[in-house]
Amino acid sequence: MALFFHSDDVDEFLSLTEAVSIAEHALRNIPGRQGVNAPRKRLNLHRQFAEASFDTVLNIYAGGSASYGAIGAQVALHRKTIEGNVQKTPPYNPDQTELAHIYDVDTGSLLAIMAHRPRHVKGVADLRTPATSLVGLDQLARKDARRVGIYGSGHQAISTFMGLTEMRRIEKAKVYSPTKAHREEFAKVMSEQTGVTVEPVTEPRAAAKDVDIILCMTNTVVPVIDGSWLEEGQCIISVVGSNIELVKSGALDKPRREIDDGTLKRCSFIVALSKEQAIDSQQGDIYWPVQNGVIGWEKVVEIADILAGKARGRTDDKQIILYKNQGGQGIIDIALAKRLYELAREKGFGTELPIRSRPSHSGTGWRDSF
């Protein structure tokens, strides 16, 4: 029987380091056709409630991996509102329930339904985003990278930086957030938890100066980094995805950006989590710059191709490289969900669902195609 369980019960047994390994392996499957991934789909409803304007967005992430023996989809409902240059959830936003449907790729059986999605226990953020951000680190950051500049002080910044310190010997870091209290609290807590001295800086340019890796982990809708600030050899990781639905609903007048055109021009090449996702969602940091002639598609490679050896990663310590993590992808969600399902079985969590298979019409187990 299928198992219904909560990811919260087994999050603590899945480390960020293991999640990075799972995400990397799943993505490497795609070029060899051992993995399949569909662009994240969003259904958007613009709403007016309690004298506030917001958008209710149904997200669907579908994918599967033969290596992990699972295929399926995660469905999540999110609500978003815009305040100034920042995207937020409405103040009356309830806890969201996300459901992952996990099927066995060989038998077709429903293995499990997982409520919520795995979180990085130490950093609170969902596990898949920092894991995906860190997946290309060895391919894209210089081997001697030791200094980090951080834009943003929220959950993604916390989890990604903590994971980075586990994967690389980081010597020092700087953080910029427009809110003084936020950047100072981030610097204090991260210094204590990682043992790396983190300095809060008062100007955004300072976070990009004399660093090797730049983490853009914000909730902005306008660019936070200027290409003229960049220095030779830097690797930039950016997580802002698309919100074209908010443009279509009238909540925003133009697509969301985190990276400016100057940065795109200065990069030796740009690594996308998914070109198809950039096109399907008309993502502001890749799709529209290509449409407007700022860069061409030949400058964009996919991380899966680099991991599989079909495209080259960093070849020169002077290269400036942007890795654009464009948001959740089904193949990673399902690979992580399959691992949590195994942990739930092992640890005795969850409830069996009395779901019965429907008998075949032909009686042989195979149906005619006509």
Short mmCIF file of C-alpha atoms in Angstrom, two decimals:
data_model
loop_
_atom_site.label_atom_id
_atom_site.label_comp_id
_atom_site.label_asym_id
_atom_site.label_seq_id
_atom_site.Cartn_x
_atom_site.Cartn_y
_atom_site.Cartn_z
CA MET A 1 0.00 0.00 0.00
CA ALA A 2 1.04 3.60 -0.55
CA LEU A 3 2.37 5.57 2.39
CA PHE A 4 1.17 8.99 3.46
CA PHE A 5 3.79 10.85 5.49
CA HIS A 6 5.00 14.33 6.41
CA SER A 7 8.46 15.41 5.30
CA ASP A 8 8.80 17.19 8.67
CA ASP A 9 9.11 13.81 10.40
CA VAL A 10 12.26 12.82 8.50
CA ASP A 11 13.88 16.14 7.49
CA GLU A 12 16.50 15.79 10.21
CA PHE A 13 17.80 12.55 8.67
CA LEU A 14 18.60 14.16 5.29
CA SER A 15 21.61 16.47 5.36
CA LEU A 16 22.14 19.32 2.93
CA THR A 17 25.30 17.58 1.72
CA GLU A 18 23.31 14.45 0.81
CA ALA A 19 20.60 16.59 -0.82
CA VAL A 20 23.26 18.24 -3.01
CA SER A 21 24.49 14.79 -4.06
CA ILE A 22 20.93 13.65 -4.88
CA ALA A 23 20.19 16.81 -6.91
CA GLU A 24 23.49 16.52 -8.79
CA HIS A 25 22.95 12.85 -9.66
CA ALA A 26 19.35 13.47 -10.78
CA LEU A 27 20.34 16.37 -13.05
CA ARG A 28 23.21 14.35 -14.54
CA ASN A 29 20.60 11.77 -15.64
CA ILE A 30 18.77 14.19 -17.95
CA PRO A 31 21.13 14.33 -20.95
CA GLY A 32 21.40 10.52 -21.02
CA ARG A 33 17.60 10.17 -20.92
CA GLN A 34 17.69 8.40 -17.59
CA GLY A 35 15.91 11.42 -16.16
CA VAL A 36 12.95 13.48 -17.30
CA ASN A 37 11.92 16.95 -16.20
CA ALA A 38 9.05 19.25 -17.13
CA PRO A 39 9.21 23.03 -16.69
CA ARG A 40 7.51 24.19 -13.53
CA LYS A 41 3.93 25.21 -14.34
CA ARG A 42 2.02 27.96 -12.57
CA LEU A 43 -1.71 28.68 -12.59
CA ASN A 44 -2.38 32.18 -11.36
CA LEU A 45 -5.48 33.85 -9.91
CA HIS A 46 -5.37 37.53 -9.01
CA ARG A 47 -7.40 38.22 -5.87
CA GLN A 48 -8.56 41.14 -3.75
CA PHE A 49 -9.27 40.22 -0.14
CA ALA A 50 -9.33 42.13 3.16
CA GLU A 51 -8.48 45.33 1.27
CA ALA A 52 -5.26 43.77 -0.02
CA SER A 53 -4.16 42.70 -3.49
CA PHE A 54 -2.41 39.35 -3.94
CA ASP A 55 -2.05 36.44 -6.34
CA THR A 56 -2.89 32.83 -5.59
CA VAL A 57 -0.50 30.60 -7.56
CA LEU A 58 -0.81 26.83 -8.04
CA ASN A 59 2.64 25.36 -8.79
CA ILE A 60 3.16 21.98 -10.47
CA TYR A 61 6.60 20.36 -10.57
CA ALA A 62 6.84 17.08 -12.53
CA GLY A 63 9.81 14.83 -13.19
CA GLY A 64 11.39 11.47 -12.66
CA SER A 65 14.67 9.59 -12.48
CA ALA A 66 15.41 5.99 -13.41
CA SER A 67 18.36 6.04 -11.00
CA TYR A 68 16.02 6.75 -8.10
CA GLY A 69 13.24 4.53 -9.46
CA ALA A 70 10.63 7.25 -9.06
CA ILE A 71 8.53 9.58 -11.16
CA GLY A 72 5.79 11.94 -10.08
CA ALA A 73 4.75 15.49 -9.39
CA GLN A 74 4.71 17.93 -6.53
CA VAL A 75 1.77 20.34 -6.24
CA ALA A 76 2.00 23.46 -4.12
CA LEU A 77 -0.21 26.48 -3.53
CA HIS A 78 1.54 29.78 -2.85
CA ARG A 79 0.24 33.32 -2.41
CA LYS A 80 2.26 36.38 -3.36
CA THR A 81 1.99 40.11 -3.04
CA ILE A 82 4.26 43.00 -4.05
CA GLU A 83 5.36 45.71 -1.63
CA GLY A 84 7.59 48.28 -3.29
CA ASN A 85 10.48 46.39 -4.88
CA VAL A 86 9.98 43.24 -2.80
CA GLN A 87 7.87 40.12 -3.33
CA LYS A 88 6.25 38.85 -0.13
CA THR A 89 3.48 36.57 1.10
CA PRO A 90 0.30 38.27 2.35
CA PRO A 91 0.30 38.94 6.12
CA TYR A 92 -2.72 36.69 6.60
CA ASN A 93 -1.13 33.88 4.60
CA PRO A 94 -1.86 30.46 6.18
CA ASP A 95 0.60 27.58 6.35
CA GLN A 96 0.84 26.02 2.91
CA THR A 97 0.42 22.31 2.31
CA GLU A 98 2.43 20.87 -0.54
CA LEU A 99 1.85 17.33 -1.77
CA ALA A 100 4.35 15.17 -3.65
CA HIS A 101 2.95 12.14 -5.51
CA ILE A 102 5.68 9.50 -5.85
CA TYR A 103 5.25 6.59 -8.29
CA ASP A 104 7.44 3.57 -8.95
CA VAL A 105 8.83 3.94 -12.49
CA ASP A 106 8.72 0.18 -13.23
CA THR A 107 5.48 -1.04 -11.66
CA GLY A 108 3.49 2.19 -11.95
CA SER A 109 2.42 1.79 -8.32
CA LEU A 110 1.83 4.82 -6.14
CA LEU A 111 4.58 4.58 -3.52
CA ALA A 112 3.65 7.55 -1.39
CA ILE A 113 2.09 10.93 -0.94
CA MET A 114 4.36 13.28 0.97
CA ALA A 115 2.95 16.36 2.69
CA HIS A 116 5.08 19.51 2.67
CA ARG A 117 8.56 19.38 1.21
CA PRO A 118 11.94 18.73 2.83
CA ARG A 119 13.55 21.59 4.73
CA HIS A 120 17.12 22.30 5.65
CA VAL A 121 16.78 21.77 9.38
CA LYS A 122 19.56 24.19 10.34
CA GLY A 123 18.60 26.92 7.89
CA VAL A 124 14.79 26.49 7.75
CA ALA A 125 14.62 27.04 3.95
CA ASP A 126 13.28 24.32 1.68
CA LEU A 127 16.09 21.86 1.01
CA ARG A 128 15.90 21.65 -2.77
CA THR A 129 16.74 25.30 -3.54
CA PRO A 130 20.05 25.57 -1.64
CA ALA A 131 20.93 22.04 -2.78
CA THR A 132 20.35 23.00 -6.41
CA SER A 133 22.29 26.25 -5.95
CA LEU A 134 25.29 24.36 -4.61
CA VAL A 135 25.17 21.57 -7.20
CA GLY A 136 27.42 23.33 -9.70
CA LEU A 137 29.86 24.78 -7.21
CA ASP A 138 32.86 22.57 -8.05
CA GLN A 139 32.25 23.05 -11.77
CA LEU A 140 31.85 26.81 -11.67
CA ALA A 141 33.72 28.35 -8.72
CA ARG A 142 37.52 28.58 -8.71
CA LYS A 143 39.21 25.84 -6.72
CA ASP A 144 40.84 28.48 -4.48
CA ALA A 145 37.59 30.39 -3.83
CA ARG A 146 37.59 31.35 -0.14
CA ARG A 147 35.73 34.70 0.14
CA VAL A 148 31.98 35.16 -0.21
CA GLY A 149 29.70 38.15 -0.83
CA ILE A 150 26.03 37.69 0.05
CA TYR A 151 22.97 39.66 -1.04
CA GLY A 152 19.96 38.86 1.13
CA SER A 153 19.60 37.70 4.72
CA GLY A 154 16.61 35.36 4.62
CA HIS A 155 16.20 31.58 4.70
CA GLN A 156 17.77 30.95 1.29
CA ALA A 157 20.85 33.01 2.17
CA ILE A 158 21.20 31.20 5.50
CA SER A 159 20.89 27.66 4.10
CA THR A 160 23.01 28.27 1.01
CA PHE A 161 25.82 29.93 2.93
CA MET A 162 25.81 27.20 5.58
CA GLY A 163 25.98 24.56 2.86
CA LEU A 164 28.77 26.44 1.12
CA THR A 165 30.87 26.42 4.29
CA GLU A 166 30.44 22.64 4.49
CA MET A 167 31.61 22.15 0.90
CA ARG A 168 34.44 24.70 0.75
CA ARG A 169 36.96 26.11 3.22
CA ILE A 170 35.53 29.63 3.41
CA GLU A 171 37.72 32.20 5.17
CA LYS A 172 35.47 35.25 5.36
CA ALA A 173 32.21 36.68 4.07
CA LYS A 174 30.27 39.93 3.71
CA VAL A 175 26.52 40.42 3.65
CA TYR A 176 24.33 43.23 2.36
CA SER A 177 20.64 43.64 3.10
CA PRO A 178 18.80 46.97 2.80
CA THR A 179 17.53 46.50 6.36
CA LYS A 180 20.33 47.22 8.86
CA ALA A 181 18.93 44.97 11.59
CA HIS A 182 18.58 42.04 9.16
CA ARG A 183 22.15 42.15 7.85
CA GLU A 184 23.58 42.57 11.34
CA GLU A 185 21.57 39.66 12.73
CA PHE A 186 22.56 37.48 9.77
CA ALA A 187 26.25 38.31 10.25
CA LYS A 188 26.08 37.56 13.98
CA VAL A 189 24.23 34.25 13.71
CA MET A 190 26.17 32.95 10.70
CA SER A 191 29.51 33.85 12.30
CA GLU A 192 28.51 31.88 15.39
CA GLN A 193 27.10 28.86 13.55
CA THR A 194 29.71 28.43 10.81
CA GLY A 195 32.86 29.76 12.48
CA VAL A 196 33.39 32.06 9.48
CA THR A 197 33.64 35.78 10.18
CA VAL A 198 30.72 37.47 8.38
CA GLU A 199 30.81 41.25 8.08
CA PRO A 200 27.63 43.31 7.49
CA VAL A 201 28.20 46.04 4.89
CA THR A 202 26.19 49.22 4.40
CA GLU A 203 26.53 49.56 0.61
CA PRO A 204 25.55 46.91 -1.96
CA ARG A 205 28.75 47.40 -3.97
CA ALA A 206 30.88 46.46 -0.96
CA ALA A 207 29.46 42.91 -0.92
CA ALA A 208 30.87 42.26 -4.42
CA LYS A 209 34.34 43.69 -3.74
CA ASP A 210 37.31 41.34 -3.15
CA VAL A 211 35.21 38.16 -3.06
CA ASP A 212 35.34 34.95 -5.10
CA ILE A 213 31.72 33.75 -4.83
CA ILE A 214 28.63 35.97 -4.85
CA LEU A 215 25.32 34.63 -3.53
CA CYS A 216 22.24 36.54 -4.69
CA MET A 217 19.52 35.16 -2.40
CA THR A 218 16.93 37.93 -2.34
CA ASN A 219 13.19 38.46 -2.74
CA THR A 220 13.69 41.52 -4.92
CA VAL A 221 11.91 42.33 -8.17
CA VAL A 222 14.67 44.66 -9.42
CA PRO A 223 18.42 43.95 -9.93
CA VAL A 224 20.55 44.02 -6.78
CA ILE A 225 23.93 43.74 -8.48
CA ASP A 226 25.62 45.95 -11.08
CA GLY A 227 27.86 44.35 -13.70
CA SER A 228 30.45 47.11 -13.30
CA TRP A 229 31.15 45.84 -9.76
CA LEU A 230 32.29 42.40 -10.89
CA GLU A 231 35.89 41.23 -10.73
CA GLU A 232 37.80 38.57 -12.66
CA GLY A 233 37.23 34.99 -11.61
CA GLN A 234 33.99 35.50 -9.70
CA CYS A 235 31.15 32.97 -9.65
CA ILE A 236 27.66 34.38 -9.07
CA ILE A 237 24.74 32.22 -7.96
CA SER A 238 21.26 33.74 -8.32
CA VAL A 239 17.93 32.22 -7.24
CA VAL A 240 15.19 34.63 -8.29
CA GLY A 241 12.83 32.86 -10.67
CA SER A 242 9.91 34.07 -12.73
CA ASN A 243 6.79 35.93 -11.80
CA ILE A 244 5.43 36.57 -15.28
CA GLU A 245 1.98 35.74 -13.87
CA LEU A 246 2.16 38.84 -11.66
CA VAL A 247 2.94 40.91 -14.74
CA LYS A 248 -0.01 39.42 -16.60
CA SER A 249 -2.32 40.08 -13.65
CA GLY A 250 -1.17 43.70 -13.41
CA ALA A 251 0.55 43.38 -10.02
CA LEU A 252 3.88 44.31 -11.66
CA ASP A 253 4.65 46.38 -14.74
CA LYS A 254 7.68 44.30 -15.84
CA PRO A 255 9.25 40.88 -15.17
CA ARG A 256 11.19 40.27 -11.99
CA ARG A 257 14.98 40.69 -12.12
CA GLU A 258 17.84 40.03 -9.71
CA ILE A 259 20.73 40.35 -12.19
CA ASP A 260 21.28 43.38 -14.46
CA ASP A 261 22.19 43.38 -18.16
CA GLY A 262 25.73 44.52 -17.35
CA THR A 263 26.34 41.32 -15.38
CA LEU A 264 25.04 39.17 -18.23
CA LYS A 265 27.35 40.93 -20.70
CA ARG A 266 30.43 40.56 -18.50
CA CYS A 267 29.96 36.85 -17.88
CA SER A 268 32.09 34.47 -19.93
CA PHE A 269 29.03 32.23 -20.06
CA ILE A 270 25.77 31.73 -18.17
CA VAL A 271 24.66 28.44 -16.64
CA ALA A 272 20.91 27.84 -16.46
CA LEU A 273 19.15 25.19 -14.44
CA SER A 274 16.80 24.86 -17.43
CA LYS A 275 16.62 26.78 -20.70
CA GLU A 276 13.16 25.36 -21.26
CA GLN A 277 12.07 26.81 -17.91
CA ALA A 278 13.50 30.22 -18.83
CA ILE A 279 11.48 30.23 -22.07
CA ASP A 280 8.29 28.72 -20.66
CA SER A 281 8.18 31.17 -17.73
CA GLN A 282 9.62 34.14 -19.66
CA GLN A 283 12.14 34.62 -16.88
CA GLY A 284 13.42 38.15 -16.49
CA ASP A 285 17.11 37.38 -15.96
CA ILE A 286 17.51 35.19 -19.08
CA TYR A 287 14.53 35.11 -21.44
CA TRP A 288 13.95 38.83 -21.87
CA PRO A 289 17.66 39.75 -22.18
CA VAL A 290 17.86 37.19 -25.03
CA GLN A 291 14.70 38.59 -26.63
CA ASN A 292 16.09 42.12 -26.36
CA GLY A 293 19.47 41.19 -27.87
CA VAL A 294 21.51 41.71 -24.69
CA ILE A 295 22.85 38.13 -24.93
CA GLY A 296 22.25 35.17 -27.23
CA TRP A 297 21.20 31.61 -26.38
CA GLU A 298 24.65 30.41 -27.42
CA LYS A 299 25.97 32.05 -24.24
CA VAL A 300 23.66 29.93 -22.04
CA VAL A 301 24.45 26.32 -21.13
CA GLU A 302 22.52 23.96 -18.85
CA ILE A 303 23.95 22.67 -15.60
CA ALA A 304 22.83 19.11 -16.49
CA ASP A 305 25.03 19.16 -19.60
CA ILE A 306 28.03 20.34 -17.58
CA LEU A 307 27.50 17.64 -14.95
CA ALA A 308 27.16 14.98 -17.67
CA GLY A 309 30.32 16.16 -19.44
CA LYS A 310 28.45 17.39 -22.54
CA ALA A 311 29.42 21.02 -21.89
CA ARG A 312 32.44 22.57 -20.22
CA GLY A 313 32.42 24.27 -16.85
CA ARG A 314 35.11 26.72 -15.73
CA THR A 315 38.25 26.45 -17.85
CA ASP A 316 40.00 29.65 -16.77
CA ASP A 317 40.46 31.29 -13.36
CA LYS A 318 39.69 34.68 -14.93
CA GLN A 319 36.23 33.71 -16.19
CA ILE A 320 33.17 35.39 -14.65
CA ILE A 321 30.35 32.85 -14.50
CA LEU A 322 26.69 33.23 -13.54
CA TYR A 323 24.77 30.16 -12.38
CA LYS A 324 21.06 30.90 -12.57
CA ASN A 325 19.05 28.59 -10.29
CA GLN A 326 15.59 29.29 -11.65
CA GLY A 327 13.42 27.70 -9.00
CA GLY A 328 12.01 24.26 -8.29
CA GLN A 329 12.34 21.44 -10.82
CA GLY A 330 10.32 18.26 -10.62
CA ILE A 331 13.19 15.82 -11.17
CA ILE A 332 14.94 17.12 -8.04
CA ASP A 333 11.74 17.30 -5.99
CA ILE A 334 10.84 13.70 -6.78
CA ALA A 335 14.38 12.38 -6.24
CA LEU A 336 14.45 14.02 -2.80
CA ALA A 337 10.90 12.84 -2.04
CA LYS A 338 11.87 9.26 -2.93
CA ARG A 339 14.77 9.40 -0.46
CA LEU A 340 12.49 10.77 2.27
CA TYR A 341 9.97 8.02 1.50
CA GLU A 342 12.72 5.46 2.11
CA LEU A 343 13.63 7.16 5.38
CA ALA A 344 9.96 7.27 6.46
CA ARG A 345 9.65 3.51 5.82
CA GLU A 346 12.89 2.84 7.66
CA LYS A 347 11.99 5.00 10.68
CA GLY A 348 8.37 3.88 10.89
CA PHE A 349 6.66 7.17 10.06
CA GLY A 350 3.48 7.62 8.07
CA THR A 351 0.11 5.99 7.49
CA GLU A 352 -0.72 3.27 4.96
CA LEU A 353 -3.29 4.29 2.35
CA PRO A 354 -5.74 1.56 1.30
CA ILE A 355 -5.44 2.27 -2.44
CA ARG A 356 -6.33 -0.69 -4.66
CA SER A 357 -5.17 -1.23 -8.23
CA ARG A 358 -7.88 -1.27 -10.90
CA PRO A 359 -7.91 -4.59 -12.85
CA SER A 360 -6.95 -4.51 -16.52
CA HIS A 361 -9.81 -4.78 -19.05
CA SER A 362 -7.93 -7.39 -21.07
CA GLY A 363 -7.12 -9.55 -18.07
CA THR A 364 -3.49 -9.80 -19.18
CA GLY A 365 -2.24 -6.69 -17.44
CA TRP A 366 -1.74 -4.89 -20.78
CA ARG A 367 -4.39 -2.84 -22.55
CA ASP A 368 -4.81 -2.62 -26.30
CA SER A 369 -3.68 0.63 -27.85
CA PHE A 370 -6.66 0.92 -30.20
#
